[in-house]
Amino acid sequence: MAEPATETFGFQTEAKQLLKLMIHSLYSNREIFLRELISNASDAIDKLRFKSISQTGLLDEDSDFRIRVSFDKEAGTLTIADNGIGMTRQEVIDNLGTIARSGTADFLNSLTGDQKKDARLIGQFGVGFYSAFIVAEEVEVITRAASTGDSRTGVRWVSKGEDAFSISEVDDVDRGTEVILHLRADALEFADDYRLRHIVRRYSDHIGVPVEMPVAGNDPESSDDGKKAADTPVEFEVVNSAKALWTRSRSEITDDEYREFYKHISHDFQDPLTWSHNRVEGKFEYTSLLYLPRHAPFDLWNREAPKGLKLYVQRVFIMDEAEQFLPLYLRFIKGVVDSNDLPLNVSREILQQDERVTSIRNALTKRALNMLENLAKEKPEDYATFIDEFGEVLKEGAGEDFANREAILKLLRFSTTHDNLEDKRQGLDDYLSRMVEGQDRIYYLVADSYESAKSSPHLEIFRKRGIEVVLLYDRIDEWMMSALQSYQNKDFQDVMRGDLSLPGEAADAESEDKAEDAAVDSESLTTRIRTVLEDQVEAVRPSKRLTDSPACLVLAEFAMGPQMRRIMEASGQSVPEEKPIFEFNPSHPLIHRLDRETDEDRFRDLVLILFDQASLADGSPPSDPAAYVGRLNQLLLNLLND
Ligand code: ADP
Ligand code: MG
């Protein structure tokens, strides 16, 4: 027979970059390579188990699924072999030579060059197989796909992990995949029975497939005479507990086991913030194990990014990323759902319509929200991490999940005038507990950034009276607020909108009115200003909002806010023209000066400057910036000439 041809391929550029980075950044935690390879072997077995339900002839005589880890100290090799689904030649090229996941470019762009940070990023990105190169100078993969049936011809893939890999055909290969690591000189410690058993138990105890190793005393190293008959078959024994973690009872599972299982299903190298494991019996029977990650994936905002739970039916793996079990706004939750009622041949299409799925989804949504509430109560620091990473996503839920709205609002955290911190740490319950006497509304302000929110003139009167205002400056906020009415029967009130009436106002209105009246004649000034701003504003009125600023712009009760307006304009949509209300502060010296101005041209310029400045303070540029600058310069010149 002719020697089978060997073909050489270059790695995709991204794969090369990742390889290099990984070898360097994961050096301090090298043993995780074994977890990754065992995890792949277990996935391969899951896939075959699932496929063989609907397709006969895949399993041949070998239907006892297992993963075998063995080593040869003298040769310096370590082998991980499974009898799972295997790979065809094309699959080998696709899966081991390229990084197919969308978002690879985003990932590489987000790298910082700082090894610590990059190691964390790498954890968010499943690079499993390549971790073999952390300990191996050469990796060899021999595989035969289950679909090849009786043919025993397989594929051999070899690479030193530098820039190329080669592929050839091999004869007489068992179904499944064998990964042979030729260990680096400084990684020979891994060719050791004790060490390997320890790592397997530590990282792979929970997977639902037996991991076997040669019976101790039966491997070449420890045999009495130092050599072993070549034809004695090696005996294997199971070294992990081989029971899918979620099928065990909660009280038997340690936190470490929960954490390792999370890493197995999520490709995250970091511990999760928290988890929730539940078995439900009754009308529908299912088990769920939900995890809250510590870090947002780099593609959290990418619509195509993978999301959803791992679905099992009666402990048989069915699919990854089953999206139907959680709403989109909980897309950051990872985990497993194992149903006893769904059919094994369930498809994504069926999942979309099945009422059992809807009912599980409703229950899991509540569980996830509950899990967040417990975290908020028990571990405020971890909860703050959650808010910083995922708070904006949760806001989508406040806007769209009517049934759980109160529960979600309770979970949100904001920046408010109570602590004047950019960090979002205040809950609405905190807000309610601090309301002043007579207050029946939750006041909020929407702006483009924390900076412009905290110094908005609209806050002046609230600060003066000690009334707390929630500061909103995420992109999603105005959209969210437009969907919200109230929380705990307290209406939300936009401080930039409508005619404000503040708690306790009636009591002190009289004395303040007197002071104002003494200062300017509001009525005639209102008329004069309106003549100037006629085309630009809906109305002019003296303000109850201002204490330090001369003027501000107020939105009509149902007008679209500036944030939403800018978003819509940026996306090319036409936005209805809505004029603001101009409010002036009758006790401000500038307004006094304005009131005394007899030169109508000067009066006009001053009013226009105040108008543009009020717009600037809300983060919107004047409609004619050059004219604004011209007027302001003229005013400055006049000042200098005075
Ligand atoms: P991931 O496991 O996140 O998909 P990996 O880098 O660990 O990423 O593996 C890449 C791909 O290579 C897998 O998705 C799978 O298709 C294939 N693969 C790896 N190991 C095996 C194996 N033991 N048997 C079959 N396919 C495998
Ligand atoms: Mg993997």
PDB file of N, CA and C in Angstrom, residues 492-547:
ATOM      1  N   PHE A 492     -42.870  57.277  39.220  1.00  0.00           N
ATOM      2  CA  PHE A 492     -41.607  57.880  38.818  1.00  0.00           C
ATOM      3  C   PHE A 492     -41.873  59.275  38.263  1.00  0.00           C
ATOM      4  N   GLN A 493     -41.016  60.218  38.568  1.00  0.00           N
ATOM      5  CA  GLN A 493     -41.185  61.573  38.050  1.00  0.00           C
ATOM      6  C   GLN A 493     -39.849  62.078  37.509  1.00  0.00           C
ATOM      7  N   ASP A 494     -39.846  62.416  36.235  1.00  0.00           N
ATOM      8  CA  ASP A 494     -38.666  62.987  35.590  1.00  0.00           C
ATOM      9  C   ASP A 494     -38.524  64.438  36.050  1.00  0.00           C
ATOM     10  N   VAL A 495     -37.387  64.780  36.642  1.00  0.00           N
ATOM     11  CA  VAL A 495     -37.255  66.149  37.167  1.00  0.00           C
ATOM     12  C   VAL A 495     -37.161  67.190  36.049  1.00  0.00           C
ATOM     13  N   MET A 496     -36.920  66.728  34.825  1.00  0.00           N
ATOM     14  CA  MET A 496     -36.829  67.691  33.719  1.00  0.00           C
ATOM     15  C   MET A 496     -38.177  67.919  33.053  1.00  0.00           C
ATOM     16  N   ARG A 497     -39.186  67.296  33.552  1.00  0.00           N
ATOM     17  CA  ARG A 497     -40.439  67.269  32.831  1.00  0.00           C
ATOM     18  C   ARG A 497     -41.542  67.979  33.603  1.00  0.00           C
ATOM     19  N   GLY A 498     -42.379  68.702  32.858  1.00  0.00           N
ATOM     20  CA  GLY A 498     -43.631  69.215  33.405  1.00  0.00           C
ATOM     21  C   GLY A 498     -43.452  70.226  34.522  1.00  0.00           C
ATOM     22  N   ASP A 499     -44.566  70.531  35.153  1.00  0.00           N
ATOM     23  CA  ASP A 499     -44.604  71.522  36.205  1.00  0.00           C
ATOM     24  C   ASP A 499     -44.337  70.790  37.509  1.00  0.00           C
ATOM     25  N   LEU A 500     -43.211  71.098  38.134  1.00  0.00           N
ATOM     26  CA  LEU A 500     -42.864  70.353  39.347  1.00  0.00           C
ATOM     27  C   LEU A 500     -43.705  70.787  40.528  1.00  0.00           C
ATOM     28  N   SER A 501     -44.193  69.808  41.284  1.00  0.00           N
ATOM     29  CA  SER A 501     -44.689  70.208  42.595  1.00  0.00           C
ATOM     30  C   SER A 501     -43.976  69.320  43.591  1.00  0.00           C
ATOM     31  N   LEU A 502     -43.284  69.958  44.493  1.00  0.00           N
ATOM     32  CA  LEU A 502     -42.442  69.202  45.418  1.00  0.00           C
ATOM     33  C   LEU A 502     -43.105  69.075  46.771  1.00  0.00           C
ATOM     34  N   PRO A 503     -42.756  68.019  47.512  1.00  0.00           N
ATOM     35  CA  PRO A 503     -43.338  67.837  48.834  1.00  0.00           C
ATOM     36  C   PRO A 503     -43.054  69.049  49.715  1.00  0.00           C
ATOM     37  N   GLY A 504     -44.044  69.435  50.497  1.00  0.00           N
ATOM     38  CA  GLY A 504     -43.854  70.527  51.450  1.00  0.00           C
ATOM     39  C   GLY A 504     -43.869  71.899  50.802  1.00  0.00           C
ATOM     40  N   GLU A 505     -44.268  71.952  49.545  1.00  0.00           N
ATOM     41  CA  GLU A 505     -44.166  73.203  48.818  1.00  0.00           C
ATOM     42  C   GLU A 505     -45.175  74.245  49.313  1.00  0.00           C
ATOM     43  N   ALA A 506     -46.403  73.792  49.553  1.00  0.00           N
ATOM     44  CA  ALA A 506     -47.463  74.721  49.942  1.00  0.00           C
ATOM     45  C   ALA A 506     -47.037  75.544  51.151  1.00  0.00           C
ATOM     46  N   ALA A 507     -46.391  74.885  52.109  1.00  0.00           N
ATOM     47  CA  ALA A 507     -46.036  75.541  53.362  1.00  0.00           C
ATOM     48  C   ALA A 507     -45.122  76.747  53.167  1.00  0.00           C
ATOM     49  N   ASP A 508     -44.082  76.556  52.331  1.00  0.00           N
ATOM     50  CA  ASP A 508     -43.131  77.668  52.259  1.00  0.00           C
ATOM     51  C   ASP A 508     -43.304  78.525  51.002  1.00  0.00           C
ATOM     52  N   ALA A 509     -44.334  78.235  50.233  1.00  0.00           N
ATOM     53  CA  ALA A 509     -44.518  78.957  48.980  1.00  0.00           C
ATOM     54  C   ALA A 509     -44.669  80.455  49.235  1.00  0.00           C
ATOM     55  N   GLU A 510     -45.417  80.786  50.262  1.00  0.00           N
ATOM     56  CA  GLU A 510     -45.748  82.183  50.507  1.00  0.00           C
ATOM     57  C   GLU A 510     -44.516  83.049  50.696  1.00  0.00           C
ATOM     58  N   SER A 511     -43.641  82.594  51.617  1.00  0.00           N
ATOM     59  CA  SER A 511     -42.476  83.411  51.919  1.00  0.00           C
ATOM     60  C   SER A 511     -41.582  83.566  50.698  1.00  0.00           C
ATOM     61  N   GLU A 512     -41.426  82.480  49.940  1.00  0.00           N
ATOM     62  CA  GLU A 512     -40.548  82.575  48.766  1.00  0.00           C
ATOM     63  C   GLU A 512     -41.124  83.497  47.708  1.00  0.00           C
ATOM     64  N   ASP A 513     -42.440  83.386  47.539  1.00  0.00           N
ATOM     65  CA  ASP A 513     -43.080  84.229  46.540  1.00  0.00           C
ATOM     66  C   ASP A 513     -42.801  85.699  46.811  1.00  0.00           C
ATOM     67  N   LYS A 514     -42.862  86.029  48.086  1.00  0.00           N
ATOM     68  CA  LYS A 514     -42.629  87.427  48.440  1.00  0.00           C
ATOM     69  C   LYS A 514     -41.247  87.869  48.014  1.00  0.00           C
ATOM     70  N   ALA A 515     -40.277  87.036  48.334  1.00  0.00           N
ATOM     71  CA  ALA A 515     -38.909  87.381  47.986  1.00  0.00           C
ATOM     72  C   ALA A 515     -38.776  87.580  46.483  1.00  0.00           C
ATOM     73  N   GLU A 516     -39.386  86.665  45.717  1.00  0.00           N
ATOM     74  CA  GLU A 516     -39.281  86.768  44.262  1.00  0.00           C
ATOM     75  C   GLU A 516     -39.921  88.057  43.760  1.00  0.00           C
ATOM     76  N   ASP A 517     -41.110  88.300  44.287  1.00  0.00           N
ATOM     77  CA  ASP A 517     -41.841  89.463  43.806  1.00  0.00           C
ATOM     78  C   ASP A 517     -41.051  90.747  44.012  1.00  0.00           C
ATOM     79  N   ALA A 518     -40.359  90.771  45.156  1.00  0.00           N
ATOM     80  CA  ALA A 518     -39.562  91.952  45.425  1.00  0.00           C
ATOM     81  C   ALA A 518     -38.474  92.099  44.369  1.00  0.00           C
ATOM     82  N   ALA A 519     -37.990  90.948  43.840  1.00  0.00           N
ATOM     83  CA  ALA A 519     -36.858  91.001  42.928  1.00  0.00           C
ATOM     84  C   ALA A 519     -37.259  91.419  41.512  1.00  0.00           C
ATOM     85  N   VAL A 520     -38.107  90.645  40.876  1.00  0.00           N
ATOM     86  CA  VAL A 520     -38.474  91.001  39.500  1.00  0.00           C
ATOM     87  C   VAL A 520     -39.984  90.877  39.342  1.00  0.00           C
ATOM     88  N   ASP A 521     -40.466  91.535  38.348  1.00  0.00           N
ATOM     89  CA  ASP A 521     -41.871  91.386  38.002  1.00  0.00           C
ATOM     90  C   ASP A 521     -41.949  90.234  37.014  1.00  0.00           C
ATOM     91  N   SER A 522     -42.206  89.046  37.551  1.00  0.00           N
ATOM     92  CA  SER A 522     -42.125  87.842  36.729  1.00  0.00           C
ATOM     93  C   SER A 522     -43.033  87.903  35.521  1.00  0.00           C
ATOM     94  N   GLU A 523     -44.178  88.477  35.725  1.00  0.00           N
ATOM     95  CA  GLU A 523     -45.142  88.431  34.631  1.00  0.00           C
ATOM     96  C   GLU A 523     -44.684  89.232  33.412  1.00  0.00           C
ATOM     97  N   SER A 524     -44.218  90.431  33.653  1.00  0.00           N
ATOM     98  CA  SER A 524     -43.816  91.232  32.491  1.00  0.00           C
ATOM     99  C   SER A 524     -42.527  90.689  31.885  1.00  0.00           C
ATOM    100  N   LEU A 525     -41.642  90.165  32.763  1.00  0.00           N
ATOM    101  CA  LEU A 525     -40.405  89.584  32.234  1.00  0.00           C
ATOM    102  C   LEU A 525     -40.735  88.365  31.369  1.00  0.00           C
ATOM    103  N   THR A 526     -41.677  87.540  31.836  1.00  0.00           N
ATOM    104  CA  THR A 526     -42.097  86.374  31.054  1.00  0.00           C
ATOM    105  C   THR A 526     -42.539  86.803  29.663  1.00  0.00           C
ATOM    106  N   THR A 527     -43.318  87.833  29.606  1.00  0.00           N
ATOM    107  CA  THR A 527     -43.816  88.298  28.307  1.00  0.00           C
ATOM    108  C   THR A 527     -42.672  88.777  27.416  1.00  0.00           C
ATOM    109  N   ARG A 528     -41.748  89.516  28.019  1.00  0.00           N
ATOM    110  CA  ARG A 528     -40.623  90.031  27.206  1.00  0.00           C
ATOM    111  C   ARG A 528     -39.785  88.867  26.657  1.00  0.00           C
ATOM    112  N   ILE A 529     -39.512  87.895  27.525  1.00  0.00           N
ATOM    113  CA  ILE A 529     -38.679  86.762  27.076  1.00  0.00           C
ATOM    114  C   ILE A 529     -39.407  85.983  25.983  1.00  0.00           C
ATOM    115  N   ARG A 530     -40.694  85.801  26.174  1.00  0.00           N
ATOM    116  CA  ARG A 530     -41.438  85.019  25.191  1.00  0.00           C
ATOM    117  C   ARG A 530     -41.375  85.650  23.796  1.00  0.00           C
ATOM    118  N   THR A 531     -41.369  86.979  23.765  1.00  0.00           N
ATOM    119  CA  THR A 531     -41.275  87.656  22.470  1.00  0.00           C
ATOM    120  C   THR A 531     -39.988  87.265  21.749  1.00  0.00           C
ATOM    121  N   VAL A 532     -38.908  87.141  22.522  1.00  0.00           N
ATOM    122  CA  VAL A 532     -37.621  86.788  21.902  1.00  0.00           C
ATOM    123  C   VAL A 532     -37.598  85.322  21.475  1.00  0.00           C
ATOM    124  N   LEU A 533     -38.099  84.433  22.343  1.00  0.00           N
ATOM    125  CA  LEU A 533     -37.945  82.988  22.093  1.00  0.00           C
ATOM    126  C   LEU A 533     -39.151  82.362  21.399  1.00  0.00           C
ATOM    127  N   GLU A 534     -40.041  83.181  20.964  1.00  0.00           N
ATOM    128  CA  GLU A 534     -41.315  82.715  20.421  1.00  0.00           C
ATOM    129  C   GLU A 534     -41.221  81.432  19.591  1.00  0.00           C
ATOM    130  N   ASP A 535     -40.252  81.404  18.649  1.00  0.00           N
ATOM    131  CA  ASP A 535     -40.187  80.253  17.738  1.00  0.00           C
ATOM    132  C   ASP A 535     -39.538  79.031  18.367  1.00  0.00           C
ATOM    133  N   GLN A 536     -38.752  79.253  19.418  1.00  0.00           N
ATOM    134  CA  GLN A 536     -37.965  78.128  19.940  1.00  0.00           C
ATOM    135  C   GLN A 536     -38.615  77.379  21.093  1.00  0.00           C
ATOM    136  N   VAL A 537     -39.517  78.033  21.796  1.00  0.00           N
ATOM    137  CA  VAL A 537     -40.044  77.370  22.998  1.00  0.00           C
ATOM    138  C   VAL A 537     -41.560  77.258  22.991  1.00  0.00           C
ATOM    139  N   GLU A 538     -41.985  76.321  23.800  1.00  0.00           N
ATOM    140  CA  GLU A 538     -43.411  76.072  23.975  1.00  0.00           C
ATOM    141  C   GLU A 538     -44.003  77.127  24.921  1.00  0.00           C
ATOM    142  N   ALA A 539     -43.244  77.448  25.940  1.00  0.00           N
ATOM    143  CA  ALA A 539     -43.724  78.407  26.935  1.00  0.00           C
ATOM    144  C   ALA A 539     -42.544  78.965  27.717  1.00  0.00           C
ATOM    145  N   VAL A 540     -42.790  80.077  28.398  1.00  0.00           N
ATOM    146  CA  VAL A 540     -41.787  80.663  29.285  1.00  0.00           C
ATOM    147  C   VAL A 540     -42.446  80.816  30.647  1.00  0.00           C
ATOM    148  N   ARG A 541     -41.688  80.454  31.711  1.00  0.00           N
ATOM    149  CA  ARG A 541     -42.280  80.672  33.032  1.00  0.00           C
ATOM    150  C   ARG A 541     -41.194  80.786  34.103  1.00  0.00           C
ATOM    151  N   PRO A 542     -41.535  81.439  35.220  1.00  0.00           N
ATOM    152  CA  PRO A 542     -40.571  81.472  36.324  1.00  0.00           C
ATOM    153  C   PRO A 542     -40.423  80.067  36.890  1.00  0.00           C
ATOM    154  N   SER A 543     -39.223  79.751  37.351  1.00  0.00           N
ATOM    155  CA  SER A 543     -38.929  78.367  37.727  1.00  0.00           C
ATOM    156  C   SER A 543     -39.046  78.109  39.211  1.00  0.00           C
ATOM    157  N   LYS A 544     -39.511  76.905  39.546  1.00  0.00           N
ATOM    158  CA  LYS A 544     -39.461  76.476  40.935  1.00  0.00           C
ATOM    159  C   LYS A 544     -38.292  75.527  41.133  1.00  0.00           C
ATOM    160  N   ARG A 545     -37.584  75.222  40.036  1.00  0.00           N
ATOM    161  CA  ARG A 545     -36.525  74.218  40.104  1.00  0.00           C
ATOM    162  C   ARG A 545     -35.177  74.785  40.496  1.00  0.00           C
ATOM    163  N   LEU A 546     -34.967  76.067  40.165  1.00  0.00           N
ATOM    164  CA  LEU A 546     -33.603  76.583  40.185  1.00  0.00           C
ATOM    165  C   LEU A 546     -33.288  77.349  41.456  1.00  0.00           C
ATOM    166  N   THR A 547     -32.074  77.174  41.935  1.00  0.00           N
ATOM    167  CA  THR A 547     -31.616  78.042  43.013  1.00  0.00           C
ATOM    168  C   THR A 547     -30.333  78.766  42.605  1.00  0.00           C
TER     169      THR A 547
END
